[in-house]
């Protein structure tokens, strides 16, 4: 089911730098700062003339049936009235090429240190956040700390709850999810991140992630850096009463094979993000900016029909 949260756009939205059928798909991993990031998109969409649509899955499922995969693939690629668009939702990656769609989306995502993500999840269940502080949470009234939970081997701090980022990038295959921590899923997740995603940022460097998107998809994300730094939604969602776990707690979690797989994947994503930043951005006047076009075309044949040589340079 698609929740129709859209922004108005005028007829002049098309330009050479912004294909009218551009589709960005953000299959957001929970507790990675995704609400803060989508808040930016909702603030920018009217100004930059694109639509933002939220995918709401039944029972918050992270995988779709085969029939729903087909419907979803057709929905986002053929719903041209809503293009250009950014679709977002808590959904595992799947390969749209298998469904015969006319155009593929640009995949983006954000990942987070696995223990930090688990800590945020643990306290969110108990105290919620400042985004919707009035909601009652599932563990409301349980004041047990993360340290106490790990000592008592509680359910909410079980390393099983860390097994999410790898499956999200691995996809819908059964082996992506079971057994938790398996190496096949880890390697498949790495391959998909490297080959199927346009950009994957890290929560700890959200500002740089936003800067990269503004540099590479400027028609959609123009003004995103200023909004992130100075807008009201730059840190939209903060979990209440989140406490840093003791070193002994962290060490206990790190002994888990699930943590080791998730940590290896996070490090892979982190390293890739650093390389893309270095290749794409430069620091100018204390701001990260696009390095500019670093190539041009030459030796163009045949020459123009009017007898004049083509101008050497950039398109």
mmCIF file of C-alpha atoms in Angstrom:
data_model
loop_
_atom_site.group_PDB
_atom_site.id
_atom_site.type_symbol
_atom_site.label_atom_id
_atom_site.label_comp_id
_atom_site.label_asym_id
_atom_site.label_seq_id
_atom_site.Cartn_x
_atom_site.Cartn_y
_atom_site.Cartn_z
ATOM 1 C CA UNK A 1 0.000 0.000 0.000
ATOM 2 C CA UNK A 2 1.345 3.425 -0.927
ATOM 3 C CA UNK A 3 0.598 6.313 1.390
ATOM 4 C CA UNK A 4 -0.050 9.346 -0.800
ATOM 5 C CA UNK A 5 2.092 11.927 1.032
ATOM 6 C CA UNK A 6 3.029 14.118 -1.910
ATOM 7 C CA UNK A 7 4.114 17.652 -2.584
ATOM 8 C CA UNK A 8 2.649 19.907 -5.267
ATOM 9 C CA UNK A 9 4.759 20.637 -8.321
ATOM 10 C CA UNK A 10 4.386 22.964 -11.270
ATOM 11 C CA UNK A 11 4.571 22.075 -14.959
ATOM 12 C CA UNK A 12 8.070 23.541 -15.347
ATOM 13 C CA UNK A 13 9.722 20.878 -13.212
ATOM 14 C CA UNK A 14 11.543 19.332 -16.177
ATOM 15 C CA UNK A 15 15.052 20.439 -17.027
ATOM 16 C CA UNK A 16 18.174 18.976 -18.567
ATOM 17 C CA UNK A 17 19.581 18.431 -15.074
ATOM 18 C CA UNK A 18 16.432 16.848 -13.675
ATOM 19 C CA UNK A 19 14.819 14.066 -15.740
ATOM 20 C CA UNK A 20 11.049 14.205 -15.347
ATOM 21 C CA UNK A 21 10.998 10.448 -14.713
ATOM 22 C CA UNK A 22 13.711 10.414 -12.025
ATOM 23 C CA UNK A 23 12.879 7.900 -9.284
ATOM 24 C CA UNK A 24 14.878 7.763 -6.050
ATOM 25 C CA UNK A 25 14.166 4.792 -3.790
ATOM 26 C CA UNK A 26 15.258 5.092 -0.171
ATOM 27 C CA UNK A 27 14.684 1.696 1.478
ATOM 28 C CA UNK A 28 15.469 3.122 4.887
ATOM 29 C CA UNK A 29 16.916 0.987 7.689
ATOM 30 C CA UNK A 30 15.164 1.654 11.044
ATOM 31 C CA UNK A 31 17.021 3.689 13.699
ATOM 32 C CA UNK A 32 19.651 5.116 11.368
ATOM 33 C CA UNK A 33 18.454 8.738 11.283
ATOM 34 C CA UNK A 34 16.050 8.088 8.428
ATOM 35 C CA UNK A 35 13.237 10.256 9.828
ATOM 36 C CA UNK A 36 15.576 13.238 10.030
ATOM 37 C CA UNK A 37 16.672 12.688 6.446
ATOM 38 C CA UNK A 38 13.164 12.254 5.030
ATOM 39 C CA UNK A 39 12.182 15.412 6.903
ATOM 40 C CA UNK A 40 14.644 17.242 4.672
ATOM 41 C CA UNK A 41 13.050 15.741 1.573
ATOM 42 C CA UNK A 42 9.557 16.805 2.662
ATOM 43 C CA UNK A 43 10.814 20.338 3.274
ATOM 44 C CA UNK A 44 12.554 20.494 -0.107
ATOM 45 C CA UNK A 45 9.974 18.877 -2.368
ATOM 46 C CA UNK A 46 7.749 21.904 -3.005
ATOM 47 C CA UNK A 47 10.733 24.185 -3.551
ATOM 48 C CA UNK A 48 12.520 21.757 -5.889
ATOM 49 C CA UNK A 49 9.380 20.436 -7.590
ATOM 50 C CA UNK A 50 9.402 16.719 -6.860
ATOM 51 C CA UNK A 51 7.168 14.342 -4.916
ATOM 52 C CA UNK A 52 7.854 12.361 -1.744
ATOM 53 C CA UNK A 53 5.839 9.200 -1.090
ATOM 54 C CA UNK A 54 5.945 6.881 1.919
ATOM 55 C CA UNK A 55 5.560 3.117 1.559
ATOM 56 C CA UNK A 56 3.532 1.718 4.463
ATOM 57 C CA UNK A 57 3.692 -2.078 4.685
ATOM 58 C CA UNK A 58 1.215 -4.232 6.596
ATOM 59 C CA UNK A 59 2.438 -5.096 10.107
ATOM 60 C CA UNK A 60 5.644 -3.152 9.349
ATOM 61 C CA UNK A 61 6.947 -6.081 7.310
ATOM 62 C CA UNK A 62 10.384 -5.588 5.782
ATOM 63 C CA UNK A 63 9.795 -8.020 2.903
ATOM 64 C CA UNK A 64 7.005 -8.240 0.340
ATOM 65 C CA UNK A 65 5.239 -11.196 -1.239
ATOM 66 C CA UNK A 66 6.193 -11.925 -4.837
ATOM 67 C CA UNK A 67 2.858 -10.473 -5.998
ATOM 68 C CA UNK A 68 3.438 -7.288 -3.979
ATOM 69 C CA UNK A 69 6.959 -6.984 -5.345
ATOM 70 C CA UNK A 70 5.478 -6.974 -8.851
ATOM 71 C CA UNK A 71 2.796 -4.459 -7.885
ATOM 72 C CA UNK A 72 5.306 -2.203 -6.137
ATOM 73 C CA UNK A 73 7.741 -2.312 -9.063
ATOM 74 C CA UNK A 74 4.964 -1.334 -11.469
ATOM 75 C CA UNK A 75 3.585 1.339 -9.111
ATOM 76 C CA UNK A 76 6.778 3.316 -8.630
ATOM 77 C CA UNK A 77 7.958 3.121 -12.241
ATOM 78 C CA UNK A 78 4.649 3.680 -14.084
ATOM 79 C CA UNK A 79 3.030 6.235 -11.762
ATOM 80 C CA UNK A 80 4.385 8.983 -13.986
ATOM 81 C CA UNK A 81 2.056 11.637 -12.578
ATOM 82 C CA UNK A 82 4.164 11.532 -9.406
ATOM 83 C CA UNK A 83 7.532 11.671 -11.159
ATOM 84 C CA UNK A 84 10.098 12.920 -10.352
ATOM 85 C CA UNK A 85 9.773 11.241 -6.964
ATOM 86 C CA UNK A 86 11.506 10.008 -3.867
ATOM 87 C CA UNK A 87 9.883 6.858 -2.447
ATOM 88 C CA UNK A 88 10.839 5.800 1.079
ATOM 89 C CA UNK A 89 9.948 2.988 3.466
ATOM 90 C CA UNK A 90 11.393 0.261 5.697
ATOM 91 C CA UNK A 91 11.807 -2.314 2.956
ATOM 92 C CA UNK A 92 14.587 -4.752 2.080
ATOM 93 C CA UNK A 93 16.268 -4.299 -1.289
ATOM 94 C CA UNK A 94 15.041 -6.301 -4.265
ATOM 95 C CA UNK A 95 16.091 -6.319 -7.889
ATOM 96 C CA UNK A 96 13.499 -4.517 -9.990
ATOM 97 C CA UNK A 97 15.090 -5.723 -13.226
ATOM 98 C CA UNK A 98 13.400 -9.089 -12.630
ATOM 99 C CA UNK A 99 9.975 -7.452 -12.996
ATOM 100 C CA UNK A 100 10.275 -5.951 -16.471
ATOM 101 C CA UNK A 101 9.894 -2.336 -15.390
ATOM 102 C CA UNK A 102 10.485 0.473 -17.886
ATOM 103 C CA UNK A 103 12.931 2.379 -15.687
ATOM 104 C CA UNK A 104 15.057 1.521 -12.650
ATOM 105 C CA UNK A 105 15.118 3.689 -9.529
ATOM 106 C CA UNK A 106 18.211 5.245 -8.022
ATOM 107 C CA UNK A 107 18.762 3.455 -4.698
ATOM 108 C CA UNK A 108 20.068 5.368 -1.666
ATOM 109 C CA UNK A 109 20.369 4.426 2.010
ATOM 110 C CA UNK A 110 22.047 5.163 5.352
ATOM 111 C CA UNK A 111 23.715 2.708 7.753
ATOM 112 C CA UNK A 112 24.810 3.036 11.357
ATOM 113 C CA UNK A 113 27.272 1.466 13.766
ATOM 114 C CA UNK A 114 25.409 -1.733 14.775
ATOM 115 C CA UNK A 115 25.770 -1.300 18.540
ATOM 116 C CA UNK A 116 24.720 2.347 18.382
ATOM 117 C CA UNK A 117 21.685 1.313 16.345
ATOM 118 C CA UNK A 118 20.804 -1.400 18.890
ATOM 119 C CA UNK A 119 21.126 1.036 21.812
ATOM 120 C CA UNK A 120 18.852 3.524 20.053
ATOM 121 C CA UNK A 121 16.323 0.774 19.353
ATOM 122 C CA UNK A 122 16.419 -0.453 22.958
ATOM 123 C CA UNK A 123 15.681 2.944 24.525
ATOM 124 C CA UNK A 124 13.196 3.889 21.809
ATOM 125 C CA UNK A 125 11.045 0.914 22.836
ATOM 126 C CA UNK A 126 10.894 2.350 26.368
ATOM 127 C CA UNK A 127 10.892 6.103 26.037
ATOM 128 C CA UNK A 128 10.084 6.987 22.441
ATOM 129 C CA UNK A 129 11.439 10.174 20.923
ATOM 130 C CA UNK A 130 10.783 13.876 20.452
ATOM 131 C CA UNK A 131 9.180 13.302 17.038
ATOM 132 C CA UNK A 132 5.984 11.843 18.525
ATOM 133 C CA UNK A 133 6.444 12.147 22.305
ATOM 134 C CA UNK A 134 2.760 11.564 23.052
ATOM 135 C CA UNK A 135 2.752 7.941 21.814
ATOM 136 C CA UNK A 136 2.827 5.076 24.312
ATOM 137 C CA UNK A 137 5.689 2.700 23.567
ATOM 138 C CA UNK A 138 5.727 -1.078 23.851
ATOM 139 C CA UNK A 139 8.083 -1.150 26.838
ATOM 140 C CA UNK A 140 6.885 2.029 28.486
ATOM 141 C CA UNK A 141 7.445 1.834 32.252
ATOM 142 C CA UNK A 142 10.379 -0.576 31.944
ATOM 143 C CA UNK A 143 13.309 1.461 33.266
ATOM 144 C CA UNK A 144 15.884 -1.300 32.984
ATOM 145 C CA UNK A 145 19.128 -0.043 31.462
ATOM 146 C CA UNK A 146 20.841 -1.584 28.465
ATOM 147 C CA UNK A 147 23.638 -2.753 30.789
ATOM 148 C CA UNK A 148 21.170 -4.575 33.026
ATOM 149 C CA UNK A 149 19.453 -6.124 30.040
ATOM 150 C CA UNK A 150 22.712 -7.525 28.638
ATOM 151 C CA UNK A 151 23.715 -8.873 32.054
ATOM 152 C CA UNK A 152 20.365 -10.650 32.345
ATOM 153 C CA UNK A 153 20.409 -11.723 28.656
ATOM 154 C CA UNK A 154 17.118 -9.994 27.972
ATOM 155 C CA UNK A 155 15.156 -10.170 24.725
ATOM 156 C CA UNK A 156 15.369 -6.511 23.682
ATOM 157 C CA UNK A 157 19.171 -6.434 23.832
ATOM 158 C CA UNK A 158 19.669 -9.832 22.206
ATOM 159 C CA UNK A 159 22.252 -9.602 19.392
ATOM 160 C CA UNK A 160 19.522 -11.008 17.121
ATOM 161 C CA UNK A 161 18.122 -7.468 17.068
ATOM 162 C CA UNK A 162 21.303 -6.289 15.355
ATOM 163 C CA UNK A 163 20.632 -8.546 12.353
ATOM 164 C CA UNK A 164 18.930 -5.969 10.146
ATOM 165 C CA UNK A 165 21.307 -3.887 8.045
ATOM 166 C CA UNK A 166 22.852 -6.907 6.328
ATOM 167 C CA UNK A 167 19.427 -8.407 5.454
ATOM 168 C CA UNK A 168 18.143 -5.026 4.245
ATOM 169 C CA UNK A 169 20.959 -4.794 1.715
ATOM 170 C CA UNK A 170 21.034 -8.510 0.929
ATOM 171 C CA UNK A 171 17.402 -8.586 -0.129
ATOM 172 C CA UNK A 172 14.337 -10.824 -0.148
ATOM 173 C CA UNK A 173 16.066 -14.198 -0.502
ATOM 174 C CA UNK A 174 15.460 -16.559 2.406
ATOM 175 C CA UNK A 175 19.197 -16.833 3.126
ATOM 176 C CA UNK A 176 19.379 -13.067 3.608
ATOM 177 C CA UNK A 177 17.470 -13.436 6.861
ATOM 178 C CA UNK A 178 18.155 -16.938 8.158
ATOM 179 C CA UNK A 179 20.299 -17.989 9.852
ATOM 180 C CA UNK A 180 21.283 -14.650 11.412
ATOM 181 C CA UNK A 181 24.926 -13.783 10.890
ATOM 182 C CA UNK A 182 25.476 -16.045 7.894
ATOM 183 C CA UNK A 183 28.365 -15.152 5.595
ATOM 184 C CA UNK A 184 26.428 -15.603 2.335
ATOM 185 C CA UNK A 185 24.055 -12.790 3.335
ATOM 186 C CA UNK A 186 27.000 -10.598 4.347
ATOM 187 C CA UNK A 187 28.770 -11.013 0.999
ATOM 188 C CA UNK A 188 25.557 -10.500 -0.975
ATOM 189 C CA UNK A 189 24.859 -7.306 0.993
ATOM 190 C CA UNK A 190 28.336 -5.995 0.151
ATOM 191 C CA UNK A 191 27.864 -6.771 -3.546
ATOM 192 C CA UNK A 192 24.510 -5.026 -3.647
ATOM 193 C CA UNK A 193 25.852 -1.955 -1.849
ATOM 194 C CA UNK A 194 28.800 -1.702 -4.234
ATOM 195 C CA UNK A 195 26.912 -2.439 -7.460
ATOM 196 C CA UNK A 196 23.243 -1.568 -6.982
ATOM 197 C CA UNK A 197 23.240 1.571 -4.835
ATOM 198 C CA UNK A 198 23.905 5.078 -6.051
ATOM 199 C CA UNK A 199 24.917 6.265 -2.576
ATOM 200 C CA UNK A 200 24.970 4.844 0.959
ATOM 201 C CA UNK A 201 25.836 7.219 3.788
ATOM 202 C CA UNK A 202 26.490 6.697 7.475
ATOM 203 C CA UNK A 203 24.475 8.154 10.347
ATOM 204 C CA UNK A 204 27.587 9.477 12.012
ATOM 205 C CA UNK A 205 28.307 11.675 8.953
ATOM 206 C CA UNK A 206 24.816 12.697 7.905
ATOM 207 C CA UNK A 207 25.921 16.207 6.966
ATOM 208 C CA UNK A 208 28.411 14.779 4.455
ATOM 209 C CA UNK A 209 25.778 12.407 3.061
ATOM 210 C CA UNK A 210 23.458 15.356 2.457
ATOM 211 C CA UNK A 211 26.297 17.308 0.823
ATOM 212 C CA UNK A 212 27.034 14.412 -1.546
ATOM 213 C CA UNK A 213 23.399 14.179 -2.583
ATOM 214 C CA UNK A 214 23.243 17.914 -3.192
ATOM 215 C CA UNK A 215 26.359 17.665 -5.363
ATOM 216 C CA UNK A 216 25.202 14.654 -7.383
ATOM 217 C CA UNK A 217 21.401 15.089 -7.548
ATOM 218 C CA UNK A 218 21.228 18.888 -7.281
ATOM 219 C CA UNK A 219 17.793 19.401 -8.782
ATOM 220 C CA UNK A 220 16.224 17.274 -6.053
ATOM 221 C CA UNK A 221 18.526 18.152 -3.156
ATOM 222 C CA UNK A 222 19.450 21.771 -3.924
ATOM 223 C CA UNK A 223 19.522 23.647 -0.621
ATOM 224 C CA UNK A 224 19.631 20.456 1.473
ATOM 225 C CA UNK A 225 22.903 21.288 3.237
ATOM 226 C CA UNK A 226 21.721 24.699 4.414
ATOM 227 C CA UNK A 227 18.430 23.197 5.539
ATOM 228 C CA UNK A 228 20.198 20.409 7.404
ATOM 229 C CA UNK A 229 22.511 22.815 9.212
ATOM 230 C CA UNK A 230 20.047 25.598 9.941
ATOM 231 C CA UNK A 231 16.517 24.231 9.490
ATOM 232 C CA UNK A 232 14.175 23.120 12.258
ATOM 233 C CA UNK A 233 14.278 19.471 11.162
ATOM 234 C CA UNK A 234 18.034 18.944 10.988
ATOM 235 C CA UNK A 235 17.860 16.623 14.007
ATOM 236 C CA UNK A 236 14.179 15.871 13.880
ATOM 237 C CA UNK A 237 14.160 12.659 15.859
ATOM 238 C CA UNK A 238 16.029 12.066 19.113
ATOM 239 C CA UNK A 239 15.411 9.077 21.353
ATOM 240 C CA UNK A 240 14.674 10.026 24.948
ATOM 241 C CA UNK A 241 16.868 8.867 27.861
ATOM 242 C CA UNK A 242 19.387 7.081 25.639
ATOM 243 C CA UNK A 243 22.414 6.122 27.735
ATOM 244 C CA UNK A 244 25.820 5.017 26.497
ATOM 245 C CA UNK A 245 26.418 1.392 27.564
ATOM 246 C CA UNK A 246 29.344 0.412 29.773
ATOM 247 C CA UNK A 247 32.496 -0.990 28.089
ATOM 248 C CA UNK A 248 31.711 -4.432 29.514
ATOM 249 C CA UNK A 249 28.280 -4.332 27.873
ATOM 250 C CA UNK A 250 29.723 -3.350 24.521
ATOM 251 C CA UNK A 251 32.373 -6.062 24.766
ATOM 252 C CA UNK A 252 29.726 -8.703 25.491
ATOM 253 C CA UNK A 253 27.755 -7.684 22.382
ATOM 254 C CA UNK A 254 30.872 -7.715 20.232
ATOM 255 C CA UNK A 255 31.447 -11.406 20.945
ATOM 256 C CA UNK A 256 28.350 -12.305 18.963
ATOM 257 C CA UNK A 257 28.820 -13.671 15.397
ATOM 258 C CA UNK A 258 25.857 -11.498 14.421
ATOM 259 C CA UNK A 259 27.662 -8.383 15.586
ATOM 260 C CA UNK A 260 30.795 -9.418 13.710
ATOM 261 C CA UNK A 261 28.873 -9.775 10.443
ATOM 262 C CA UNK A 262 27.010 -6.502 10.928
ATOM 263 C CA UNK A 263 30.194 -4.676 11.945
ATOM 264 C CA UNK A 264 32.064 -5.956 8.889
ATOM 265 C CA UNK A 265 29.251 -4.747 6.652
ATOM 266 C CA UNK A 266 29.144 -1.357 8.372
ATOM 267 C CA UNK A 267 32.891 -0.936 7.949
ATOM 268 C CA UNK A 268 32.590 -1.850 4.266
ATOM 269 C CA UNK A 269 29.885 0.796 3.815
ATOM 270 C CA UNK A 270 31.857 3.350 5.821
ATOM 271 C CA UNK A 271 35.016 2.839 3.741
ATOM 272 C CA UNK A 272 33.085 3.122 0.478
ATOM 273 C CA UNK A 273 31.459 6.342 1.675
ATOM 274 C CA UNK A 274 34.851 7.870 2.521
ATOM 275 C CA UNK A 275 36.173 7.086 -0.956
ATOM 276 C CA UNK A 276 33.144 8.643 -2.658
ATOM 277 C CA UNK A 277 33.456 11.759 -0.508
ATOM 278 C CA UNK A 278 37.117 12.165 -1.377
ATOM 279 C CA UNK A 279 36.489 11.732 -5.104
ATOM 280 C CA UNK A 280 33.454 14.016 -5.252
ATOM 281 C CA UNK A 281 33.687 16.789 -2.668
ATOM 282 C CA UNK A 282 36.155 19.459 -1.654
ATOM 283 C CA UNK A 283 36.218 21.828 1.285
ATOM 284 C CA UNK A 284 35.672 25.443 0.272
ATOM 285 C CA UNK A 285 34.902 28.262 2.727
ATOM 286 C CA UNK A 286 34.244 25.666 5.440
ATOM 287 C CA UNK A 287 31.648 23.920 3.276
ATOM 288 C CA UNK A 288 31.773 20.634 1.387
ATOM 289 C CA UNK A 289 31.152 21.323 -2.285
ATOM 290 C CA UNK A 290 31.222 19.497 -5.618
ATOM 291 C CA UNK A 291 34.696 19.367 -7.181
ATOM 292 C CA UNK A 292 33.108 20.125 -10.515
ATOM 293 C CA UNK A 293 33.344 18.232 -13.774
ATOM 294 C CA UNK A 294 36.725 16.559 -14.126
ATOM 295 C CA UNK A 295 36.430 15.367 -17.741
ATOM 296 C CA UNK A 296 35.659 16.685 -21.228
ATOM 297 C CA UNK A 297 35.192 15.322 -24.744
ATOM 298 C CA UNK A 298 37.666 15.788 -27.579
ATOM 299 C CA UNK A 299 38.698 14.322 -30.972
ATOM 300 C CA UNK A 300 35.058 14.398 -32.019
ATOM 301 C CA UNK A 301 34.495 13.018 -35.519
ATOM 302 C CA UNK A 302 33.132 13.657 -38.024
ATOM 303 C CA UNK A 303 33.546 17.413 -37.910
ATOM 304 C CA UNK A 304 30.456 19.611 -38.037
ATOM 305 C CA UNK A 305 28.754 19.868 -41.436
ATOM 306 C CA UNK A 306 29.260 23.625 -41.716
ATOM 307 C CA UNK A 307 33.000 23.054 -41.989
ATOM 308 C CA UNK A 308 33.806 24.543 -38.625
ATOM 309 C CA UNK A 309 35.560 22.301 -36.090
ATOM 310 C CA UNK A 310 33.507 21.459 -32.999
ATOM 311 C CA UNK A 311 34.374 23.376 -29.873
ATOM 312 C CA UNK A 312 36.677 21.375 -27.643
ATOM 313 C CA UNK A 313 35.435 21.128 -24.093
ATOM 314 C CA UNK A 314 32.517 20.141 -21.988
ATOM 315 C CA UNK A 315 28.959 19.314 -23.044
#
